[in-house]
Amino acid sequence: MLTSPLLVPLLLAAAGLAAWGAARLVRRRRGRPVTALVAALAFLAVTGAGVQLWALAALDSSAVARAVIWRDADVDDWRRFPALPVPAGPRTLELRPGSLPVGVLDEVTLPDGHTEDLDALLERTGTQAFLVLRGDERVDERYLHGGGREATQTSFSVAKSILSTLVGIALDRGEIGSLDDPVTAYVPELLDRDPDFARVSLRSLITMSSGLHYEEQGLPWSDDSVTYYSPDLRATALSVRIDEAPGVRWHYDNYNPLLMGLVLERATGTPVADYASEVLWQPLGAEADASWSADSEASGFPKMESGFNARAVDYARFGYLFAHEGRVGDRQVVPAAWVAEATARDTSADPAEHYQYWWWVDTEREGRFSARGNKGQYVYVDPATDVVVVRMGRDYGIDDWPAVLRDVADRVQAAGP
């Protein structure tokens, strides 16, 4: 990695000399002074080259530099970031091979009402893994586009639902006092920025109603990019400012999980990835080690908002856990009360019926909910019929995966036991 502080000026100087040489060549060949157009192009070339060279040199220290070089988020980003291990344990939740009656999932209904062959849909949408559980049976399992049973899949914002689960466990263990605690009870330095942080509760963070500032513009310096690419997410979390009173408006904001990650780290006295392995990943019976992408080697703070990586079949196990009120065999991994509360369609303490504690609530089917991530990562859960549907992919491919997954669950339900 390019890290020398002298490297950027040297590279800029080299780019400038190259542009100057090009202008001299044009002048000689044309026999007249370089035109304004050539000068402008040379300036743009120098500027563009300089930005690229600076960004390459600053990849370890700048979110903007990472955004310039790495550009939009990608499902292979887990290979770019340092990985914090989340080891699996010795006991694996067995998911037995199963089957559905012939033809049940040959096709699915799209949001526009048309039906499409499921294989064709998965192929054209860049889907890498598609699994359906009914109870502890894998009744449908397909891998495409480089996916496979043992392939690592990044989950993007499915990580928020995993973080939510860790918060519920920490509450049950008494490590976090209450969701009604102010965030400043755990991160008091926020008061130095603004005394109004004392009004921001953990509940407002986990329901995306904190009132914190967040602008998603797709620019290298906007909040969506900085909270994804920052090499020091602790400092980034502490840099947030308040826009409005908490609890008033639902607003998707990646500063919320970053702050909650700080809370969890401090409340438990344990690195979040280690805590996740101890209280969740091992007890739920994952078959393989997972990882949590970190902001940088120097900081080592997990990308709370997006960086959990695992096999698709283990995301299915995570869904199974929530379909079974937080229980796996004889182990109560997550308190049943938290599972119900975290996924409820309830606006008594927050303003959004479609969203609860970093879980998306299916308002079209009572009791169903999902974990969702960028590029179309989904863990869709229907506890009433014991159905879990997992879709992982390189990109969305269609506008409304939740409607398709709902249809899949409906078809499995209609097929009967």
Short mmCIF file of C-alpha atoms in Angstrom, two decimals:
data_model
loop_
_atom_site.label_atom_id
_atom_site.label_comp_id
_atom_site.label_asym_id
_atom_site.label_seq_id
_atom_site.Cartn_x
_atom_site.Cartn_y
_atom_site.Cartn_z
CA MET A 1 0.00 0.00 0.00
CA LEU A 2 1.26 3.52 -0.81
CA THR A 3 1.67 5.31 2.51
CA SER A 4 4.63 7.71 2.37
CA PRO A 5 3.59 11.34 3.09
CA LEU A 6 6.07 12.48 0.43
CA LEU A 7 4.56 10.24 -2.20
CA VAL A 8 1.52 12.38 -3.05
CA PRO A 9 3.49 15.57 -3.88
CA LEU A 10 5.96 13.54 -5.91
CA LEU A 11 3.19 11.86 -7.90
CA LEU A 12 1.41 15.17 -8.47
CA ALA A 13 4.66 16.68 -9.68
CA ALA A 14 5.15 13.75 -12.04
CA ALA A 15 1.63 14.18 -13.41
CA GLY A 16 2.23 17.90 -13.87
CA LEU A 17 5.47 17.31 -15.75
CA ALA A 18 3.74 14.79 -17.98
CA ALA A 19 0.99 17.28 -18.85
CA TRP A 20 3.55 20.03 -19.43
CA GLY A 21 5.48 17.73 -21.75
CA ALA A 22 2.31 16.91 -23.67
CA ALA A 23 1.52 20.61 -24.09
CA ARG A 24 5.07 21.28 -25.35
CA LEU A 25 4.69 18.45 -27.86
CA VAL A 26 1.42 19.90 -29.17
CA ARG A 27 3.05 23.34 -29.47
CA ARG A 28 5.95 21.98 -31.49
CA ARG A 29 3.83 19.93 -33.83
CA ARG A 30 1.34 22.67 -34.53
CA GLY A 31 3.92 25.41 -34.73
CA ARG A 32 1.77 27.78 -32.68
CA PRO A 33 0.96 28.33 -28.99
CA VAL A 34 -1.07 25.66 -27.34
CA THR A 35 -4.77 26.37 -27.61
CA ALA A 36 -7.03 27.06 -24.67
CA LEU A 37 -8.70 23.72 -25.26
CA VAL A 38 -5.45 21.81 -24.98
CA ALA A 39 -4.51 23.78 -21.89
CA ALA A 40 -7.87 22.98 -20.31
CA LEU A 41 -7.54 19.32 -21.17
CA ALA A 42 -4.03 19.27 -19.74
CA PHE A 43 -5.30 20.89 -16.54
CA LEU A 44 -8.09 18.33 -16.25
CA ALA A 45 -5.66 15.51 -16.89
CA VAL A 46 -3.33 16.78 -14.18
CA THR A 47 -6.21 17.24 -11.75
CA GLY A 48 -7.74 13.85 -12.48
CA ALA A 49 -4.42 12.06 -12.30
CA GLY A 50 -3.55 13.91 -9.12
CA VAL A 51 -6.80 12.94 -7.44
CA GLN A 52 -6.36 9.30 -8.41
CA LEU A 53 -2.76 9.24 -7.25
CA TRP A 54 -3.63 10.95 -3.97
CA ALA A 55 -6.48 8.50 -3.42
CA LEU A 56 -4.21 5.50 -4.01
CA ALA A 57 -1.75 6.91 -1.48
CA ALA A 58 -4.47 7.58 1.12
CA LEU A 59 -6.48 4.34 1.00
CA ASP A 60 -5.54 3.50 4.59
CA SER A 61 -6.40 6.91 5.98
CA SER A 62 -9.28 8.49 4.04
CA ALA A 63 -12.89 7.53 3.39
CA VAL A 64 -12.98 9.87 0.39
CA ALA A 65 -9.91 8.19 -1.09
CA ARG A 66 -11.52 4.77 -0.74
CA ALA A 67 -14.70 6.02 -2.39
CA VAL A 68 -12.71 7.48 -5.29
CA ILE A 69 -10.78 4.26 -5.92
CA TRP A 70 -13.29 1.58 -4.85
CA ARG A 71 -16.37 3.53 -5.98
CA ASP A 72 -19.76 1.99 -5.31
CA ALA A 73 -20.11 -0.74 -2.70
CA ASP A 74 -19.64 -4.23 -4.09
CA VAL A 75 -20.34 -7.75 -2.83
CA ASP A 76 -16.61 -8.48 -3.03
CA ASP A 77 -15.76 -5.63 -0.65
CA TRP A 78 -15.31 -8.13 2.15
CA ARG A 79 -12.04 -9.04 0.45
CA ARG A 80 -10.84 -5.41 0.68
CA PHE A 81 -11.47 -4.74 4.35
CA PRO A 82 -9.60 -6.40 7.22
CA ALA A 83 -11.54 -9.37 8.59
CA LEU A 84 -12.35 -9.88 12.26
CA PRO A 85 -13.02 -13.59 12.84
CA VAL A 86 -16.37 -14.77 14.23
CA PRO A 87 -15.64 -18.45 14.95
CA ALA A 88 -18.33 -21.12 14.85
CA GLY A 89 -18.59 -23.65 17.64
CA PRO A 90 -18.43 -27.43 17.88
CA ARG A 91 -22.23 -27.93 17.76
CA THR A 92 -23.92 -27.42 14.40
CA LEU A 93 -27.62 -26.98 13.85
CA GLU A 94 -28.39 -29.73 11.37
CA LEU A 95 -30.48 -28.65 8.41
CA ARG A 96 -31.64 -31.83 6.73
CA PRO A 97 -32.25 -32.17 2.99
CA GLY A 98 -35.96 -31.93 2.26
CA SER A 99 -38.29 -31.46 -0.67
CA LEU A 100 -41.51 -29.80 -1.79
CA PRO A 101 -44.25 -31.26 -3.96
CA VAL A 102 -43.37 -31.16 -7.65
CA GLY A 103 -43.90 -27.75 -9.23
CA VAL A 104 -44.33 -25.67 -6.07
CA LEU A 105 -41.38 -23.40 -6.82
CA ASP A 106 -41.08 -23.88 -10.56
CA GLU A 107 -42.25 -20.30 -10.97
CA VAL A 108 -42.92 -17.22 -8.87
CA THR A 109 -45.19 -14.21 -9.19
CA LEU A 110 -43.48 -10.89 -9.83
CA PRO A 111 -44.70 -7.58 -8.38
CA ASP A 112 -46.39 -6.69 -11.71
CA GLY A 113 -48.53 -9.82 -11.47
CA HIS A 114 -46.71 -11.82 -14.14
CA THR A 115 -45.15 -15.18 -13.36
CA GLU A 116 -41.61 -16.21 -14.23
CA ASP A 117 -39.65 -19.43 -14.08
CA LEU A 118 -37.69 -19.28 -10.83
CA ASP A 119 -34.46 -20.57 -12.37
CA ALA A 120 -34.68 -17.90 -15.06
CA LEU A 121 -35.34 -15.19 -12.49
CA LEU A 122 -32.36 -16.19 -10.37
CA GLU A 123 -30.15 -16.36 -13.43
CA ARG A 124 -31.06 -12.94 -14.81
CA THR A 125 -30.87 -11.15 -11.45
CA GLY A 126 -27.33 -12.15 -10.56
CA THR A 127 -28.48 -14.30 -7.65
CA GLN A 128 -25.64 -16.26 -6.07
CA ALA A 129 -27.52 -18.21 -3.40
CA PHE A 130 -31.20 -19.03 -2.88
CA LEU A 131 -32.35 -21.21 0.01
CA VAL A 132 -35.72 -22.12 1.47
CA LEU A 133 -36.10 -23.75 4.87
CA ARG A 134 -39.25 -25.35 6.16
CA GLY A 135 -38.49 -26.15 9.76
CA ASP A 136 -35.06 -27.73 9.81
CA GLU A 137 -35.31 -28.97 6.24
CA ARG A 138 -33.62 -27.39 3.24
CA VAL A 139 -36.47 -27.75 0.77
CA ASP A 140 -34.85 -25.61 -1.92
CA GLU A 141 -31.17 -24.72 -2.36
CA ARG A 142 -29.66 -23.22 -5.50
CA TYR A 143 -26.29 -21.58 -6.22
CA LEU A 144 -25.39 -19.54 -9.31
CA HIS A 145 -22.98 -16.87 -10.53
CA GLY A 146 -20.00 -18.09 -8.54
CA GLY A 147 -22.00 -18.85 -5.41
CA GLY A 148 -21.71 -22.19 -3.65
CA ARG A 149 -22.48 -23.99 -0.43
CA GLU A 150 -19.11 -23.00 1.06
CA ALA A 151 -18.85 -19.55 -0.53
CA THR A 152 -18.64 -16.46 1.67
CA GLN A 153 -21.46 -13.99 1.13
CA THR A 154 -21.33 -10.47 2.44
CA SER A 155 -24.63 -9.33 3.88
CA PHE A 156 -24.43 -5.53 3.86
CA SER A 157 -27.22 -4.27 6.15
CA VAL A 158 -28.27 -7.75 7.28
CA ALA A 159 -25.44 -6.95 9.72
CA LYS A 160 -27.81 -4.48 11.40
CA SER A 161 -30.22 -7.29 12.29
CA ILE A 162 -27.30 -9.28 13.70
CA LEU A 163 -26.19 -6.25 15.73
CA SER A 164 -29.78 -5.83 16.95
CA THR A 165 -29.71 -9.42 18.16
CA LEU A 166 -26.48 -8.82 20.07
CA VAL A 167 -28.09 -5.81 21.75
CA GLY A 168 -31.04 -7.96 22.83
CA ILE A 169 -28.70 -10.55 24.31
CA ALA A 170 -26.66 -7.87 26.10
CA LEU A 171 -29.87 -6.46 27.61
CA ASP A 172 -30.87 -9.90 28.83
CA ARG A 173 -27.45 -10.42 30.39
CA GLY A 174 -27.63 -7.06 32.16
CA GLU A 175 -24.67 -5.63 30.27
CA ILE A 176 -26.89 -2.92 28.77
CA GLY A 177 -29.39 -1.46 31.19
CA SER A 178 -32.36 -0.47 29.02
CA LEU A 179 -33.26 0.71 25.55
CA ASP A 180 -34.50 3.86 27.24
CA ASP A 181 -30.98 4.67 28.46
CA PRO A 182 -29.49 7.72 26.76
CA VAL A 183 -26.62 6.93 24.45
CA THR A 184 -24.54 9.30 26.60
CA ALA A 185 -24.72 6.83 29.49
CA TYR A 186 -22.26 4.74 27.46
CA VAL A 187 -20.68 7.37 25.19
CA PRO A 188 -20.51 10.45 27.44
CA GLU A 189 -18.13 12.39 25.20
CA LEU A 190 -21.09 13.08 22.90
CA LEU A 191 -22.23 15.62 25.49
CA ASP A 192 -19.16 17.70 24.66
CA ARG A 193 -20.46 18.02 21.12
CA ASP A 194 -24.05 18.80 22.01
CA PRO A 195 -25.91 18.52 25.35
CA ASP A 196 -28.99 17.41 23.38
CA PHE A 197 -27.37 14.00 22.88
CA ALA A 198 -28.68 13.25 26.37
CA ARG A 199 -32.14 13.07 24.73
CA VAL A 200 -31.05 10.41 22.20
CA SER A 201 -31.99 6.99 23.59
CA LEU A 202 -30.75 3.58 22.52
CA ARG A 203 -34.32 2.88 21.43
CA SER A 204 -34.23 5.82 19.02
CA LEU A 205 -30.96 4.49 17.57
CA ILE A 206 -32.26 0.97 17.01
CA THR A 207 -35.53 2.19 15.47
CA MET A 208 -33.86 4.68 13.11
CA SER A 209 -35.64 7.62 14.74
CA SER A 210 -32.71 9.26 16.51
CA GLY A 211 -32.94 12.62 14.75
CA LEU A 212 -29.26 12.45 13.84
CA HIS A 213 -28.03 14.07 10.65
CA TYR A 214 -27.60 11.79 7.64
CA GLU A 215 -27.54 12.60 3.93
CA GLU A 216 -27.34 9.88 1.31
CA GLN A 217 -26.04 11.55 -1.84
CA GLY A 218 -23.76 8.92 -3.36
CA LEU A 219 -20.81 11.34 -3.22
CA PRO A 220 -17.37 10.44 -1.82
CA TRP A 221 -17.82 12.85 1.09
CA SER A 222 -21.52 12.28 1.87
CA ASP A 223 -22.67 10.39 4.95
CA ASP A 224 -23.55 7.16 3.15
CA SER A 225 -20.01 6.95 1.76
CA VAL A 226 -18.20 8.10 4.91
CA THR A 227 -20.02 5.65 7.20
CA TYR A 228 -19.17 2.83 4.77
CA TYR A 229 -15.56 3.67 3.90
CA SER A 230 -14.16 5.48 6.94
CA PRO A 231 -10.91 3.93 8.21
CA ASP A 232 -11.82 5.09 11.76
CA LEU A 233 -15.50 4.40 12.35
CA ARG A 234 -15.29 5.18 16.06
CA ALA A 235 -14.23 8.74 15.24
CA THR A 236 -16.82 8.89 12.46
CA ALA A 237 -19.57 7.85 14.88
CA LEU A 238 -18.53 10.56 17.32
CA SER A 239 -18.58 13.21 14.57
CA VAL A 240 -22.34 13.01 13.99
CA ARG A 241 -24.60 15.95 14.76
CA ILE A 242 -28.24 16.28 15.72
CA ASP A 243 -30.80 17.53 13.18
CA GLU A 244 -34.09 17.15 15.03
CA ALA A 245 -35.74 15.76 18.15
CA PRO A 246 -35.52 11.97 18.52
CA GLY A 247 -38.55 9.71 18.15
CA VAL A 248 -40.37 11.98 15.70
CA ARG A 249 -39.37 10.73 12.25
CA TRP A 250 -38.09 7.45 10.83
CA HIS A 251 -34.93 8.16 8.85
CA TYR A 252 -32.53 5.44 7.70
CA ASP A 253 -29.18 6.49 9.14
CA ASN A 254 -25.96 4.50 9.34
CA TYR A 255 -24.63 6.55 12.25
CA ASN A 256 -27.17 4.75 14.45
CA PRO A 257 -25.56 1.28 14.29
CA LEU A 258 -22.09 2.81 14.56
CA LEU A 259 -23.03 4.48 17.83
CA MET A 260 -24.74 1.31 19.04
CA GLY A 261 -21.57 -0.61 18.25
CA LEU A 262 -19.65 1.76 20.53
CA VAL A 263 -22.26 1.19 23.22
CA LEU A 264 -22.05 -2.59 22.89
CA GLU A 265 -18.25 -2.59 22.88
CA ARG A 266 -18.08 -0.51 26.04
CA ALA A 267 -20.99 -2.15 27.86
CA THR A 268 -19.69 -5.69 27.38
CA GLY A 269 -15.98 -4.91 27.59
CA THR A 270 -15.52 -7.28 24.64
CA PRO A 271 -14.76 -6.66 20.96
CA VAL A 272 -18.04 -6.98 19.07
CA ALA A 273 -16.84 -9.76 16.74
CA ASP A 274 -15.70 -11.84 19.73
CA TYR A 275 -18.98 -11.16 21.52
CA ALA A 276 -20.94 -12.19 18.41
CA SER A 277 -19.10 -15.50 18.30
CA GLU A 278 -19.57 -16.19 22.00
CA VAL A 279 -23.25 -15.31 22.44
CA LEU A 280 -24.73 -15.83 18.96
CA TRP A 281 -22.74 -17.55 16.23
CA GLN A 282 -21.62 -20.54 18.28
CA PRO A 283 -24.89 -21.02 20.22
CA LEU A 284 -27.08 -20.86 17.08
CA GLY A 285 -25.08 -23.72 15.56
CA ALA A 286 -23.42 -22.09 12.55
CA GLU A 287 -21.55 -24.60 10.42
CA ALA A 288 -18.67 -22.30 9.47
CA ASP A 289 -16.69 -19.39 10.82
CA ALA A 290 -18.00 -15.98 9.82
CA SER A 291 -16.18 -12.66 9.80
CA TRP A 292 -16.97 -9.03 10.44
CA SER A 293 -15.21 -6.57 8.16
CA ALA A 294 -13.30 -3.88 10.04
CA ASP A 295 -12.73 -0.25 9.14
CA SER A 296 -8.93 -0.65 9.08
CA GLU A 297 -6.08 -2.63 10.60
CA ALA A 298 -5.21 0.33 12.83
CA SER A 299 -8.71 0.87 14.21
CA GLY A 300 -10.13 -2.67 14.10
CA PHE A 301 -13.72 -1.55 14.63
CA PRO A 302 -16.38 -3.68 12.90
CA LYS A 303 -18.41 -2.15 10.09
CA MET A 304 -21.53 -2.33 12.22
CA GLU A 305 -23.82 -1.13 9.48
CA SER A 306 -22.82 -3.55 6.76
CA GLY A 307 -19.85 -5.84 7.24
CA PHE A 308 -20.97 -9.29 8.38
CA ASN A 309 -19.83 -12.14 6.10
CA ALA A 310 -20.87 -15.80 6.20
CA ARG A 311 -22.19 -18.74 4.21
CA ALA A 312 -25.73 -18.43 2.89
CA VAL A 313 -26.78 -21.56 4.78
CA ASP A 314 -25.70 -19.93 8.05
CA TYR A 315 -27.82 -16.87 7.30
CA ALA A 316 -30.62 -19.41 6.95
CA ARG A 317 -29.77 -20.71 10.41
CA PHE A 318 -29.96 -17.14 11.70
CA GLY A 319 -33.45 -16.93 10.18
CA TYR A 320 -34.34 -20.30 11.72
CA LEU A 321 -33.38 -18.90 15.12
CA PHE A 322 -35.90 -16.08 14.76
CA ALA A 323 -38.56 -18.39 13.34
CA HIS A 324 -38.23 -20.41 16.57
CA GLU A 325 -38.49 -17.59 19.11
CA GLY A 326 -34.73 -17.45 19.58
CA ARG A 327 -34.36 -21.11 20.42
CA VAL A 328 -32.20 -23.85 18.90
CA GLY A 329 -32.86 -27.30 20.34
CA ASP A 330 -32.41 -26.99 24.09
CA ARG A 331 -30.63 -23.63 23.85
CA GLN A 332 -32.45 -20.31 24.29
CA VAL A 333 -29.95 -18.24 22.32
CA VAL A 334 -31.97 -15.03 22.10
CA PRO A 335 -34.70 -14.12 24.60
CA ALA A 336 -38.09 -14.93 23.10
CA ALA A 337 -39.41 -11.58 24.30
CA TRP A 338 -36.67 -9.79 22.35
CA VAL A 339 -37.41 -11.74 19.16
CA ALA A 340 -41.07 -10.69 19.40
CA GLU A 341 -40.28 -7.09 20.30
CA ALA A 342 -37.53 -6.63 17.72
CA THR A 343 -39.71 -7.75 14.81
CA ALA A 344 -43.13 -6.42 15.87
CA ARG A 345 -45.38 -4.16 13.84
CA ASP A 346 -45.62 -1.63 16.63
CA THR A 347 -45.61 2.17 16.63
CA SER A 348 -46.18 2.67 20.34
CA ALA A 349 -42.54 3.68 20.88
CA ASP A 350 -41.36 4.59 17.39
CA PRO A 351 -42.85 6.18 14.25
CA ALA A 352 -42.55 3.37 11.65
CA GLU A 353 -44.78 0.31 11.37
CA HIS A 354 -42.63 -1.19 8.60
CA TYR A 355 -39.45 -1.18 10.69
CA GLN A 356 -38.62 -2.17 14.23
CA TYR A 357 -35.23 -2.96 15.82
CA TRP A 358 -33.19 -3.03 12.59
CA TRP A 359 -35.60 -5.59 11.15
CA TRP A 360 -38.02 -4.86 8.30
CA VAL A 361 -41.63 -5.74 9.05
CA ASP A 362 -43.78 -7.20 6.26
CA THR A 363 -46.93 -5.11 6.54
CA GLU A 364 -48.62 -7.30 3.91
CA ARG A 365 -48.35 -10.51 5.97
CA GLU A 366 -48.90 -10.35 9.71
CA GLY A 367 -46.01 -11.73 11.72
CA ARG A 368 -43.46 -11.89 8.91
CA PHE A 369 -40.25 -9.87 8.83
CA SER A 370 -36.86 -9.75 7.13
CA ALA A 371 -33.25 -8.70 7.41
CA ARG A 372 -32.18 -6.80 4.31
CA GLY A 373 -28.93 -5.66 2.75
CA ASN A 374 -27.74 -3.63 -0.22
CA LYS A 375 -27.59 -5.37 -3.62
CA GLY A 376 -30.46 -7.64 -2.63
CA GLN A 377 -29.34 -9.65 0.39
CA TYR A 378 -32.37 -11.00 2.27
CA VAL A 379 -33.28 -13.27 5.15
CA TYR A 380 -37.10 -13.49 5.07
CA VAL A 381 -38.81 -15.15 8.04
CA ASP A 382 -42.35 -16.44 8.60
CA PRO A 383 -42.54 -17.95 12.10
CA ALA A 384 -46.18 -19.02 11.69
CA THR A 385 -45.37 -21.51 8.94
CA ASP A 386 -41.74 -22.10 9.95
CA VAL A 387 -40.44 -20.86 6.59
CA VAL A 388 -37.18 -18.99 5.98
CA VAL A 389 -36.10 -17.73 2.55
CA VAL A 390 -32.56 -16.49 1.89
CA ARG A 391 -31.51 -14.67 -1.25
CA MET A 392 -27.94 -13.41 -1.79
CA GLY A 393 -26.77 -11.80 -5.01
CA ARG A 394 -24.37 -9.55 -6.84
CA ASP A 395 -27.12 -7.00 -7.41
CA TYR A 396 -30.86 -6.56 -7.01
CA GLY A 397 -31.79 -7.36 -10.61
CA ILE A 398 -35.43 -6.51 -9.84
CA ASP A 399 -37.10 -3.68 -7.95
CA ASP A 400 -39.06 -5.61 -5.32
CA TRP A 401 -37.47 -8.73 -3.89
CA PRO A 402 -39.61 -8.59 -0.73
CA ALA A 403 -42.73 -9.20 -2.82
CA VAL A 404 -41.08 -12.17 -4.54
CA LEU A 405 -39.91 -13.67 -1.26
CA ARG A 406 -43.39 -13.18 0.16
CA ASP A 407 -44.76 -15.13 -2.80
CA VAL A 408 -42.21 -17.90 -2.26
CA ALA A 409 -43.25 -18.21 1.38
CA ASP A 410 -46.93 -18.18 0.36
CA ARG A 411 -46.33 -21.02 -2.11
CA VAL A 412 -44.44 -23.11 0.46
CA GLN A 413 -47.21 -22.50 2.98
CA ALA A 414 -49.89 -23.49 0.47
CA ALA A 415 -48.01 -26.71 -0.31
CA GLY A 416 -48.70 -27.92 3.22
CA PRO A 417 -46.48 -30.09 5.43
#
